[in-house]
């Protein structure tokens, strides 16, 4: 699906401020586990979901299978709506479907 950018200091607070900024493997793994639990809580029907997190860059990578394009996109949005996440590389595989159209909201919309 691609790489999506988010506001790093906004969203669900799933882990502490120091953990989000750390680049230690243990803290990154804990943050990835928290993000995975957050995405799983959305009940999107994902199979084999794997989540990695890099605290230095704020990037989350999602892998696995989604039952639909909509579920894959919602998973990416859920992962991006976490404090400390700046980018989501959504590699979820979904059945072929037309991708959603995105619109940047600007002043006056």
CSV table of C-alpha atoms in Angstrom, one decimal:
chain,number,residue,atom,x,y,z
A,1,UNK,CA,0.0,0.0,0.0
A,2,UNK,CA,2.8,2.4,0.7
A,3,UNK,CA,4.3,4.7,3.2
A,4,UNK,CA,2.0,7.1,5.1
A,5,UNK,CA,3.1,10.1,7.3
A,6,UNK,CA,1.5,11.1,10.6
A,7,UNK,CA,2.0,13.7,13.3
A,8,UNK,CA,4.4,12.0,15.6
A,9,UNK,CA,3.3,13.7,18.8
A,10,UNK,CA,-0.5,13.1,18.4
A,11,UNK,CA,-2.7,10.0,18.9
A,12,UNK,CA,-3.1,7.2,21.4
A,13,UNK,CA,-0.5,7.1,24.1
A,14,UNK,CA,0.4,3.4,24.2
A,15,UNK,CA,3.9,3.8,25.7
A,16,UNK,CA,5.9,6.3,27.7
A,17,UNK,CA,7.7,9.3,26.2
A,18,UNK,CA,11.1,7.9,26.9
A,19,UNK,CA,10.2,4.6,25.3
A,20,UNK,CA,9.0,6.3,22.1
A,21,UNK,CA,12.3,8.2,21.7
A,22,UNK,CA,14.6,5.2,22.6
A,23,UNK,CA,16.3,3.2,19.9
A,24,UNK,CA,16.9,0.2,22.1
A,25,UNK,CA,15.7,-3.2,20.8
A,26,UNK,CA,13.8,-4.1,23.9
A,27,UNK,CA,11.9,-0.8,23.9
A,28,UNK,CA,11.2,-1.0,20.2
A,29,UNK,CA,9.8,-4.5,20.6
A,30,UNK,CA,7.6,-3.4,23.5
A,31,UNK,CA,6.3,-0.5,21.5
A,32,UNK,CA,5.7,-2.8,18.5
A,33,UNK,CA,3.7,-5.2,20.8
A,34,UNK,CA,1.6,-2.3,22.1
A,35,UNK,CA,0.9,-1.1,18.6
A,36,UNK,CA,0.0,-4.7,17.5
A,37,UNK,CA,-2.4,-5.0,20.4
A,38,UNK,CA,-4.0,-1.7,19.5
A,39,UNK,CA,-4.5,-2.7,15.8
A,40,UNK,CA,-5.8,-6.2,16.9
A,41,UNK,CA,-8.3,-4.4,19.1
A,42,UNK,CA,-9.9,-2.9,16.0
A,43,UNK,CA,-11.2,-6.4,15.1
A,44,UNK,CA,-10.3,-6.1,11.4
A,45,UNK,CA,-9.9,-9.8,10.7
A,46,UNK,CA,-6.2,-9.5,10.0
A,47,UNK,CA,-4.2,-12.8,9.8
A,48,UNK,CA,-0.5,-13.2,10.6
A,49,UNK,CA,-0.2,-9.5,11.6
A,50,UNK,CA,3.5,-8.6,12.2
A,51,UNK,CA,4.4,-5.2,13.5
A,52,UNK,CA,7.9,-3.7,13.8
A,53,UNK,CA,8.7,-0.2,15.3
A,54,UNK,CA,11.8,1.9,15.0
A,55,UNK,CA,11.8,4.6,17.8
A,56,UNK,CA,14.6,6.6,16.2
A,57,UNK,CA,12.6,7.3,13.0
A,58,UNK,CA,9.1,6.7,14.4
A,59,UNK,CA,8.3,4.2,11.7
A,60,UNK,CA,5.9,1.3,12.0
A,61,UNK,CA,5.9,-1.5,9.5
A,62,UNK,CA,2.9,-3.7,9.1
A,63,UNK,CA,2.9,-7.1,7.4
A,64,UNK,CA,0.4,-9.9,7.1
A,65,UNK,CA,-2.9,-10.6,5.4
A,66,UNK,CA,-6.1,-8.5,5.4
A,67,UNK,CA,-9.6,-9.7,4.4
A,68,UNK,CA,-10.2,-6.5,2.4
A,69,UNK,CA,-8.5,-3.3,1.1
A,70,UNK,CA,-10.6,-1.4,3.7
A,71,UNK,CA,-9.3,-3.5,6.6
A,72,UNK,CA,-5.7,-3.0,5.4
A,73,UNK,CA,-6.2,0.8,5.3
A,74,UNK,CA,-7.9,0.9,8.7
A,75,UNK,CA,-5.0,-1.0,10.2
A,76,UNK,CA,-2.6,1.5,8.8
A,77,UNK,CA,-4.6,4.4,10.2
A,78,UNK,CA,-4.9,2.7,13.6
A,79,UNK,CA,-1.1,2.2,13.7
A,80,UNK,CA,-0.5,5.7,12.7
A,81,UNK,CA,-2.8,7.1,15.3
A,82,UNK,CA,-0.3,6.4,18.1
A,83,UNK,CA,1.9,8.9,19.8
A,84,UNK,CA,5.5,8.4,18.6
A,85,UNK,CA,4.6,7.1,15.2
A,86,UNK,CA,5.6,9.4,12.3
A,87,UNK,CA,5.3,6.9,9.4
A,88,UNK,CA,3.5,3.7,8.6
A,89,UNK,CA,4.8,1.3,5.9
A,90,UNK,CA,1.7,-0.7,5.3
A,91,UNK,CA,2.7,-4.0,3.6
A,92,UNK,CA,-0.6,-5.8,4.4
A,93,UNK,CA,-1.7,-8.0,1.5
A,94,UNK,CA,-5.4,-7.7,0.6
A,95,UNK,CA,-7.5,-9.0,-2.2
A,96,UNK,CA,-7.3,-6.8,-5.3
A,97,UNK,CA,-9.7,-3.8,-5.1
A,98,UNK,CA,-9.7,-0.2,-6.0
A,99,UNK,CA,-7.6,1.9,-3.6
A,100,UNK,CA,-9.2,4.6,-1.6
A,101,UNK,CA,-8.9,8.2,-2.8
A,102,UNK,CA,-7.2,10.5,-0.2
A,103,UNK,CA,-7.8,14.2,0.2
A,104,UNK,CA,-5.6,16.6,2.2
A,105,UNK,CA,-7.9,18.8,4.4
A,106,UNK,CA,-6.9,22.4,4.2
A,107,UNK,CA,-8.2,25.6,5.7
A,108,UNK,CA,-11.6,26.4,4.1
A,109,UNK,CA,-12.7,22.8,3.6
